[in-house]
CSV table of N, CA and C in Angstrom, one decimal:
chain,number,residue,atom,x,y,z
A,142,MET,N,-35.8,47.8,80.5
A,142,MET,CA,-34.5,48.0,81.1
A,142,MET,C,-33.6,46.9,80.6
A,143,PRO,N,-32.4,47.2,80.0
A,143,PRO,CA,-31.5,46.2,79.5
A,143,PRO,C,-31.0,45.3,80.6
A,144,ALA,N,-30.7,44.1,80.3
A,144,ALA,CA,-30.2,43.1,81.3
A,144,ALA,C,-28.7,43.3,81.5
A,145,THR,N,-28.0,44.0,80.7
A,145,THR,CA,-26.6,44.2,80.9
A,145,THR,C,-26.2,45.7,80.7
A,146,THR,N,-25.1,46.1,81.3
A,146,THR,CA,-24.6,47.4,81.2
A,146,THR,C,-23.9,47.6,79.8
A,147,ASP,N,-23.6,48.8,79.5
A,147,ASP,CA,-22.8,49.0,78.2
A,147,ASP,C,-21.5,48.3,78.3
A,148,ALA,N,-20.8,48.4,79.4
A,148,ALA,CA,-19.5,47.8,79.6
A,148,ALA,C,-19.6,46.3,79.5
A,149,GLU,N,-20.6,45.7,80.0
A,149,GLU,CA,-20.8,44.3,79.9
A,149,GLU,C,-21.1,43.9,78.4
A,150,ARG,N,-21.9,44.7,77.7
A,150,ARG,CA,-22.2,44.4,76.3
A,150,ARG,C,-20.9,44.5,75.5
A,151,ILE,N,-20.1,45.5,75.7
A,151,ILE,CA,-18.8,45.6,75.0
A,151,ILE,C,-17.9,44.4,75.3
A,152,ALA,N,-17.9,44.0,76.5
A,152,ALA,CA,-17.0,42.8,76.8
A,152,ALA,C,-17.5,41.6,76.1
A,153,ILE,N,-18.8,41.4,76.0
A,153,ILE,CA,-19.4,40.3,75.4
A,153,ILE,C,-19.1,40.3,73.9
A,154,VAL,N,-19.3,41.5,73.3
A,154,VAL,CA,-19.0,41.6,71.8
A,154,VAL,C,-17.5,41.3,71.6
A,155,ARG,N,-16.6,41.9,72.4
A,155,ARG,CA,-15.2,41.6,72.1
A,155,ARG,C,-14.8,40.2,72.3
A,156,THR,N,-15.4,39.5,73.3
A,156,THR,CA,-15.2,38.1,73.5
A,156,THR,C,-15.7,37.3,72.3
A,157,ALA,N,-16.9,37.6,71.8
A,157,ALA,CA,-17.4,36.9,70.6
A,157,ALA,C,-16.6,37.2,69.4
A,158,GLN,N,-16.1,38.4,69.2
A,158,GLN,CA,-15.3,38.7,68.0
A,158,GLN,C,-13.9,38.0,68.1
A,159,GLY,N,-13.4,37.8,69.3
A,159,GLY,CA,-12.2,37.0,69.5
A,159,GLY,C,-12.4,35.6,69.2
A,160,ILE,N,-13.5,35.0,69.6
A,160,ILE,CA,-13.8,33.6,69.3
A,160,ILE,C,-13.9,33.5,67.7
A,161,PHE,N,-14.6,34.4,67.1
A,161,PHE,CA,-14.8,34.3,65.6
A,161,PHE,C,-13.5,34.4,64.9
A,162,ARG,N,-12.6,35.3,65.4
A,162,ARG,CA,-11.3,35.4,64.8
A,162,ARG,C,-10.5,34.1,64.9
A,163,ARG,N,-10.5,33.5,66.1
A,163,ARG,CA,-9.8,32.2,66.3
A,163,ARG,C,-10.4,31.1,65.5
A,164,HIS,N,-11.7,31.1,65.3
A,164,HIS,CA,-12.3,30.1,64.4
A,164,HIS,C,-11.8,30.3,63.0
A,165,LEU,N,-11.8,31.5,62.5
A,165,LEU,CA,-11.3,31.8,61.1
A,165,LEU,C,-9.8,31.5,61.0
A,166,ASP,N,-9.0,31.9,62.0
A,166,ASP,CA,-7.6,31.6,61.9
A,166,ASP,C,-7.4,30.1,61.7
A,167,ARG,N,-8.1,29.3,62.5
A,167,ARG,CA,-8.0,27.8,62.5
A,167,ARG,C,-8.5,27.3,61.1
A,168,TYR,N,-9.6,27.7,60.7
A,168,TYR,CA,-10.2,27.2,59.4
A,168,TYR,C,-9.4,27.6,58.2
A,169,TRP,N,-8.9,28.8,58.2
A,169,TRP,CA,-8.1,29.3,57.0
A,169,TRP,C,-6.6,29.1,57.2
A,170,ASN,N,-6.2,28.4,58.2
A,170,ASN,CA,-4.7,28.2,58.5
A,170,ASN,C,-4.0,29.5,58.6
A,171,LYS,N,-4.6,30.5,59.3
A,171,LYS,CA,-4.0,31.8,59.5
A,171,LYS,C,-3.5,32.5,58.3
A,172,ALA,N,-4.2,32.3,57.2
A,172,ALA,CA,-3.8,32.9,55.9
A,172,ALA,C,-5.0,33.5,55.2
A,173,CYS,N,-4.8,34.5,54.4
A,173,CYS,CA,-5.9,35.0,53.6
A,173,CYS,C,-6.4,33.9,52.7
A,174,ALA,N,-7.7,33.8,52.6
A,174,ALA,CA,-8.4,32.8,51.9
A,174,ALA,C,-8.1,32.9,50.4
A,175,ILE,N,-7.7,34.1,49.9
A,175,ILE,CA,-7.5,34.4,48.5
A,175,ILE,C,-6.0,34.4,48.1
A,176,THR,N,-5.3,35.1,48.9
A,176,THR,CA,-3.9,35.4,48.5
A,176,THR,C,-2.9,34.5,49.2
A,177,GLY,N,-3.3,33.9,50.4
A,177,GLY,CA,-2.4,33.1,51.2
A,177,GLY,C,-1.5,33.9,52.1
A,178,VAL,N,-1.6,35.3,52.1
A,178,VAL,CA,-0.8,36.2,52.9
A,178,VAL,C,-1.0,35.8,54.4
A,179,GLN,N,0.1,35.7,55.1
A,179,GLN,CA,0.0,35.3,56.5
A,179,GLN,C,0.4,36.3,57.5
A,180,ASP,N,0.6,37.5,57.1
A,180,ASP,CA,1.0,38.6,58.0
A,180,ASP,C,-0.3,39.0,58.8
A,181,ARG,N,-0.3,38.7,60.1
A,181,ARG,CA,-1.5,38.9,60.9
A,181,ARG,C,-2.0,40.3,60.8
A,182,GLY,N,-1.1,41.3,60.8
A,182,GLY,CA,-1.5,42.7,60.8
A,182,GLY,C,-2.3,43.1,59.5
A,183,LEU,N,-2.2,42.3,58.5
A,183,LEU,CA,-2.9,42.5,57.2
A,183,LEU,C,-4.1,41.7,57.0
A,184,LEU,N,-4.5,40.9,58.0
A,184,LEU,CA,-5.6,40.0,57.8
A,184,LEU,C,-6.8,40.5,58.6
A,185,ARG,N,-8.0,40.3,58.1
A,185,ARG,CA,-9.2,40.7,58.7
A,185,ARG,C,-10.2,39.5,58.8
A,186,ALA,N,-10.8,39.4,59.9
A,186,ALA,CA,-11.8,38.3,60.1
A,186,ALA,C,-13.1,39.0,59.6
A,187,SER,N,-13.5,38.6,58.3
A,187,SER,CA,-14.6,39.3,57.6
A,187,SER,C,-15.8,38.5,57.7
A,188,HIS,N,-16.9,39.1,58.3
A,188,HIS,CA,-18.2,38.4,58.3
A,188,HIS,C,-18.8,38.5,56.9
A,189,ILE,N,-19.4,37.4,56.5
A,189,ILE,CA,-20.1,37.4,55.2
A,189,ILE,C,-21.4,38.1,55.3
A,190,THR,N,-22.2,37.6,56.3
A,190,THR,CA,-23.4,38.4,56.7
A,190,THR,C,-23.0,39.2,57.9
A,191,PRO,N,-23.2,40.6,57.8
A,191,PRO,CA,-22.7,41.5,58.8
A,191,PRO,C,-23.1,41.1,60.2
A,192,TRP,N,-22.2,41.4,61.2
A,192,TRP,CA,-22.4,41.2,62.6
A,192,TRP,C,-23.8,41.8,63.0
A,193,ALA,N,-24.1,43.0,62.6
A,193,ALA,CA,-25.2,43.8,63.0
A,193,ALA,C,-26.6,43.0,62.7
A,194,VAL,N,-26.6,42.3,61.7
A,194,VAL,CA,-27.8,41.6,61.3
A,194,VAL,C,-27.7,40.1,61.5
A,195,SER,N,-26.7,39.6,62.1
A,195,SER,CA,-26.5,38.2,62.3
A,195,SER,C,-27.1,37.8,63.7
A,196,SER,N,-27.5,36.5,63.8
A,196,SER,CA,-27.9,36.0,65.1
A,196,SER,C,-26.7,35.7,65.9
A,197,ASP,N,-26.9,35.5,67.2
A,197,ASP,CA,-25.7,35.2,68.1
A,197,ASP,C,-24.9,34.0,67.5
A,198,TYR,N,-25.6,33.0,67.0
A,198,TYR,CA,-24.9,31.8,66.4
A,198,TYR,C,-24.1,32.2,65.2
A,199,GLU,N,-24.7,33.0,64.3
A,199,GLU,CA,-24.1,33.4,63.0
A,199,GLU,C,-22.9,34.3,63.3
A,200,ARG,N,-22.9,35.0,64.4
A,200,ARG,CA,-21.8,35.9,64.7
A,200,ARG,C,-20.5,35.2,64.9
A,201,VAL,N,-20.6,33.9,65.4
A,201,VAL,CA,-19.3,33.2,65.6
A,201,VAL,C,-19.2,31.9,64.7
A,202,ASP,N,-20.2,31.8,63.8
A,202,ASP,CA,-20.1,30.6,62.9
A,202,ASP,C,-19.0,30.8,61.9
A,203,VAL,N,-18.1,29.8,61.9
A,203,VAL,CA,-16.9,29.9,61.0
A,203,VAL,C,-17.3,30.0,59.5
A,204,TYR,N,-18.5,29.5,59.2
A,204,TYR,CA,-18.9,29.5,57.8
A,204,TYR,C,-19.5,30.9,57.4
A,205,ASN,N,-19.7,31.8,58.4
A,205,ASN,CA,-20.1,33.1,58.1
A,205,ASN,C,-18.9,34.0,58.0
A,206,GLY,N,-17.7,33.5,57.7
A,206,GLY,CA,-16.6,34.3,57.6
A,206,GLY,C,-15.5,33.9,56.6
A,207,LEU,N,-14.8,34.9,56.2
A,207,LEU,CA,-13.6,34.7,55.4
A,207,LEU,C,-12.4,35.4,56.0
A,208,LEU,N,-11.3,34.8,56.1
A,208,LEU,CA,-10.1,35.5,56.5
A,208,LEU,C,-9.5,36.1,55.3
A,209,LEU,N,-9.5,37.5,55.3
A,209,LEU,CA,-9.0,38.2,54.1
A,209,LEU,C,-8.0,39.2,54.4
A,210,SER,N,-7.1,39.5,53.4
A,210,SER,CA,-6.2,40.6,53.5
A,210,SER,C,-7.0,41.9,53.5
A,211,ALA,N,-6.4,42.9,54.0
A,211,ALA,CA,-7.2,44.2,54.2
A,211,ALA,C,-7.8,44.7,52.9
A,212,LEU,N,-7.1,44.6,51.8
A,212,LEU,CA,-7.6,45.1,50.5
A,212,LEU,C,-8.8,44.3,50.1
A,213,TRP,N,-8.7,43.0,50.1
A,213,TRP,CA,-9.8,42.1,49.8
A,213,TRP,C,-10.9,42.3,50.7
A,214,ASP,N,-10.7,42.4,52.0
A,214,ASP,CA,-11.7,42.7,53.0
A,214,ASP,C,-12.5,43.9,52.6
A,215,ALA,N,-11.8,45.0,52.3
A,215,ALA,CA,-12.5,46.2,52.0
A,215,ALA,C,-13.4,46.0,50.7
A,216,ALA,N,-12.9,45.4,49.7
A,216,ALA,CA,-13.7,45.2,48.5
A,216,ALA,C,-14.9,44.3,48.8
A,217,PHE,N,-14.7,43.2,49.6
A,217,PHE,CA,-15.8,42.3,50.0
A,217,PHE,C,-16.8,43.0,50.8
A,218,ASP,N,-16.4,43.8,51.8
A,218,ASP,CA,-17.2,44.4,52.8
A,218,ASP,C,-18.1,45.5,52.1
A,219,GLN,N,-17.5,46.2,51.1
A,219,GLN,CA,-18.3,47.2,50.3
A,219,GLN,C,-19.1,46.6,49.2
A,220,GLY,N,-19.1,45.3,49.0
A,220,GLY,CA,-19.9,44.6,48.0
A,220,GLY,C,-19.3,44.8,46.6
A,221,LEU,N,-18.1,45.2,46.5
A,221,LEU,CA,-17.5,45.3,45.2
A,221,LEU,C,-17.1,44.0,44.6
A,222,VAL,N,-16.9,43.0,45.4
A,222,VAL,CA,-16.7,41.6,45.0
A,222,VAL,C,-17.6,40.7,45.9
A,223,SER,N,-17.9,39.6,45.3
A,223,SER,CA,-18.6,38.5,46.1
A,223,SER,C,-18.1,37.2,45.5
A,224,PHE,N,-18.7,36.1,46.0
A,224,PHE,CA,-18.3,34.8,45.5
A,224,PHE,C,-19.5,33.9,45.3
A,225,SER,N,-19.4,33.1,44.2
A,225,SER,CA,-20.5,32.1,44.0
A,225,SER,C,-20.4,31.1,45.0
A,226,ASP,N,-21.4,30.2,45.1
A,226,ASP,CA,-21.5,29.1,46.1
A,226,ASP,C,-20.3,28.2,45.9
A,227,ASP,N,-19.7,28.1,44.7
A,227,ASP,CA,-18.5,27.3,44.6
A,227,ASP,C,-17.2,28.1,44.6
A,228,GLY,N,-17.3,29.3,45.1
A,228,GLY,CA,-16.1,30.1,45.4
A,228,GLY,C,-15.5,31.0,44.3
A,229,HIS,N,-16.2,31.0,43.1
A,229,HIS,CA,-15.6,31.8,42.0
A,229,HIS,C,-15.9,33.3,42.3
A,230,LEU,N,-14.9,34.1,41.9
A,230,LEU,CA,-15.0,35.5,42.1
A,230,LEU,C,-16.1,36.2,41.3
A,231,LEU,N,-16.9,37.0,41.9
A,231,LEU,CA,-17.9,37.8,41.2
A,231,LEU,C,-17.5,39.3,41.4
A,232,VAL,N,-17.5,40.1,40.3
A,232,VAL,CA,-17.0,41.5,40.4
A,232,VAL,C,-18.2,42.4,40.1
A,233,SER,N,-18.4,43.4,40.9
A,233,SER,CA,-19.4,44.5,40.7
A,233,SER,C,-18.9,45.4,39.6
A,234,PRO,N,-19.9,45.8,38.8
A,234,PRO,CA,-19.5,46.8,37.7
A,234,PRO,C,-19.0,48.1,38.3
A,235,LYS,N,-19.2,48.3,39.6
A,235,LYS,CA,-18.7,49.5,40.3
A,235,LYS,C,-17.2,49.5,40.5
A,236,LEU,N,-16.6,48.4,40.4
A,236,LEU,CA,-15.2,48.2,40.6
A,236,LEU,C,-14.4,48.6,39.3
A,237,SER,N,-13.4,49.4,39.5
A,237,SER,CA,-12.7,49.9,38.3
A,237,SER,C,-11.8,48.7,37.7
A,238,GLU,N,-11.5,48.8,36.5
A,238,GLU,CA,-10.6,47.9,35.8
A,238,GLU,C,-9.2,47.8,36.5
A,239,ARG,N,-8.7,49.0,36.9
A,239,ARG,CA,-7.5,49.1,37.6
A,239,ARG,C,-7.5,48.3,39.0
A,240,ALA,N,-8.6,48.5,39.7
A,240,ALA,CA,-8.8,47.8,41.0
A,240,ALA,C,-8.8,46.3,40.8
A,241,ILE,N,-9.5,45.9,39.8
A,241,ILE,CA,-9.6,44.5,39.5
A,241,ILE,C,-8.2,43.9,39.2
A,242,ALA,N,-7.5,44.6,38.4
A,242,ALA,CA,-6.1,44.2,38.0
A,242,ALA,C,-5.2,44.1,39.2
A,243,VAL,N,-5.3,45.1,40.1
A,243,VAL,CA,-4.5,45.1,41.4
A,243,VAL,C,-4.9,43.9,42.2
A,244,LEU,N,-6.2,43.7,42.4
A,244,LEU,CA,-6.7,42.6,43.3
A,244,LEU,C,-6.3,41.2,42.7
A,245,THR,N,-6.6,41.0,41.4
A,245,THR,CA,-6.4,39.7,40.9
A,245,THR,C,-5.1,39.4,40.2
A,246,ASP,N,-4.3,40.4,39.9
A,246,ASP,CA,-3.1,40.3,39.2
A,246,ASP,C,-3.3,39.5,37.9
A,247,GLY,N,-4.5,39.7,37.3
A,247,GLY,CA,-4.8,39.1,36.1
A,247,GLY,C,-5.1,37.6,36.1
A,248,ARG,N,-5.2,37.0,37.3
A,248,ARG,CA,-5.4,35.6,37.5
A,248,ARG,C,-6.9,35.3,37.9
A,249,PRO,N,-7.4,34.1,37.6
A,249,PRO,CA,-8.7,33.8,38.1
A,249,PRO,C,-8.6,33.6,39.6
A,250,VAL,N,-9.7,34.0,40.3
A,250,VAL,CA,-9.7,33.9,41.7
A,250,VAL,C,-10.8,33.0,42.1
A,251,THR,N,-10.5,32.0,43.0
A,251,THR,CA,-11.5,31.1,43.5
A,251,THR,C,-11.1,30.9,45.0
A,252,VAL,N,-12.1,31.0,45.9
A,252,VAL,CA,-12.0,30.8,47.3
A,252,VAL,C,-12.4,29.4,47.6
A,253,PRO,N,-11.7,28.6,48.4
A,253,PRO,CA,-12.1,27.2,48.7
A,253,PRO,C,-13.2,27.2,49.8
A,254,VAL,N,-14.4,27.5,49.4
A,254,VAL,CA,-15.5,27.5,50.4
A,254,VAL,C,-16.2,26.1,50.4
A,255,SER,N,-17.0,25.9,51.4
A,255,SER,CA,-17.7,24.7,51.6
A,255,SER,C,-19.2,25.0,51.5
A,256,ALA,N,-20.0,23.9,51.6
A,256,ALA,CA,-21.4,24.1,51.5
A,256,ALA,C,-22.0,24.9,52.7
A,257,GLY,N,-21.3,24.9,53.8
A,257,GLY,CA,-21.7,25.7,54.9
A,257,GLY,C,-21.6,27.2,54.7
A,258,HIS,N,-20.8,27.6,53.7
A,258,HIS,CA,-20.7,29.0,53.4
A,258,HIS,C,-21.8,29.5,52.5
A,259,ALA,N,-22.5,28.6,51.8
A,259,ALA,CA,-23.4,28.9,50.7
A,259,ALA,C,-24.5,29.9,51.2
A,260,PRO,N,-25.2,29.6,52.3
A,260,PRO,CA,-26.3,30.5,52.6
A,260,PRO,C,-25.8,31.9,52.9
A,261,TYR,N,-24.7,32.0,53.5
A,261,TYR,CA,-24.1,33.3,53.8
A,261,TYR,C,-23.7,34.0,52.6
A,262,LEU,N,-23.0,33.3,51.6
A,262,LEU,CA,-22.6,33.9,50.4
A,262,LEU,C,-23.9,34.4,49.6
A,263,LYS,N,-24.9,33.6,49.6
A,263,LYS,CA,-26.2,34.0,48.9
A,263,LYS,C,-26.7,35.3,49.5
A,264,ASP,N,-26.7,35.4,50.8
A,264,ASP,CA,-27.1,36.6,51.5
A,264,ASP,C,-26.2,37.8,51.1
A,265,HIS,N,-24.9,37.6,51.0
A,265,HIS,CA,-24.0,38.7,50.6
A,265,HIS,C,-24.3,39.1,49.2
A,266,ARG,N,-24.5,38.1,48.3
A,266,ARG,CA,-24.8,38.5,46.9
A,266,ARG,C,-26.1,39.3,46.8
A,267,LEU,N,-27.1,38.8,47.5
A,267,LEU,CA,-28.4,39.6,47.4
A,267,LEU,C,-28.3,41.0,48.0
A,268,ARG,N,-27.5,41.1,49.1
A,268,ARG,CA,-27.4,42.3,49.8
A,268,ARG,C,-26.6,43.4,48.9
A,269,HIS,N,-25.8,42.9,48.0
A,269,HIS,CA,-24.9,43.8,47.2
A,269,HIS,C,-25.2,43.8,45.8
A,270,GLY,N,-26.4,43.3,45.4
A,270,GLY,CA,-26.8,43.4,44.0
A,270,GLY,C,-26.3,42.4,43.0
A,271,PHE,N,-25.9,41.3,43.5
A,271,PHE,CA,-25.5,40.2,42.6
A,271,PHE,C,-26.6,39.2,42.5
A,272,ALA,N,-27.8,39.6,42.7
A,272,ALA,CA,-29.0,38.8,42.8
A,272,ALA,C,-29.3,38.0,41.5
A,273,ALA,N,-28.8,38.4,40.4
A,273,ALA,CA,-29.1,37.7,39.1
A,273,ALA,C,-28.7,36.2,39.2
A,274,LEU,N,-27.6,36.0,40.0
A,274,LEU,CA,-27.1,34.6,40.1
A,274,LEU,C,-28.0,33.7,40.9
A,275,ASP,N,-28.9,34.3,41.7
A,275,ASP,CA,-29.7,33.5,42.6
A,275,ASP,C,-31.2,33.4,42.2
A,276,SER,N,-31.4,33.8,40.9
A,276,SER,CA,-32.8,33.7,40.4
A,276,SER,C,-33.2,32.3,40.1
């Protein structure tokens, strides 16, 4: 028998997600880690290792997240892009040249990540087929 009701579990999840968002807002100065966009409605608190497979600690760990604009969040969440441990953009061959051009505007992309992000980024790369970098 579960220790909490569905309503209690939903309340706990919403509280944890709010904490995570506040951590990311503070860490990334309320701006997309890639573009610097600050329009709150366009920003997503993106887990690097997904919520569903994260421990309670990892679910709110600021290093398990990137604050991203909606388009970058979608590409990251779908594994179409990832980042090396030093923050350099990695692009899946599944991503079209047009999409790459729109995302990057032809410029090199680097996210200012720290060592705390490394294990989560490694998990993301492995999860989405960027494993050659981790051999």
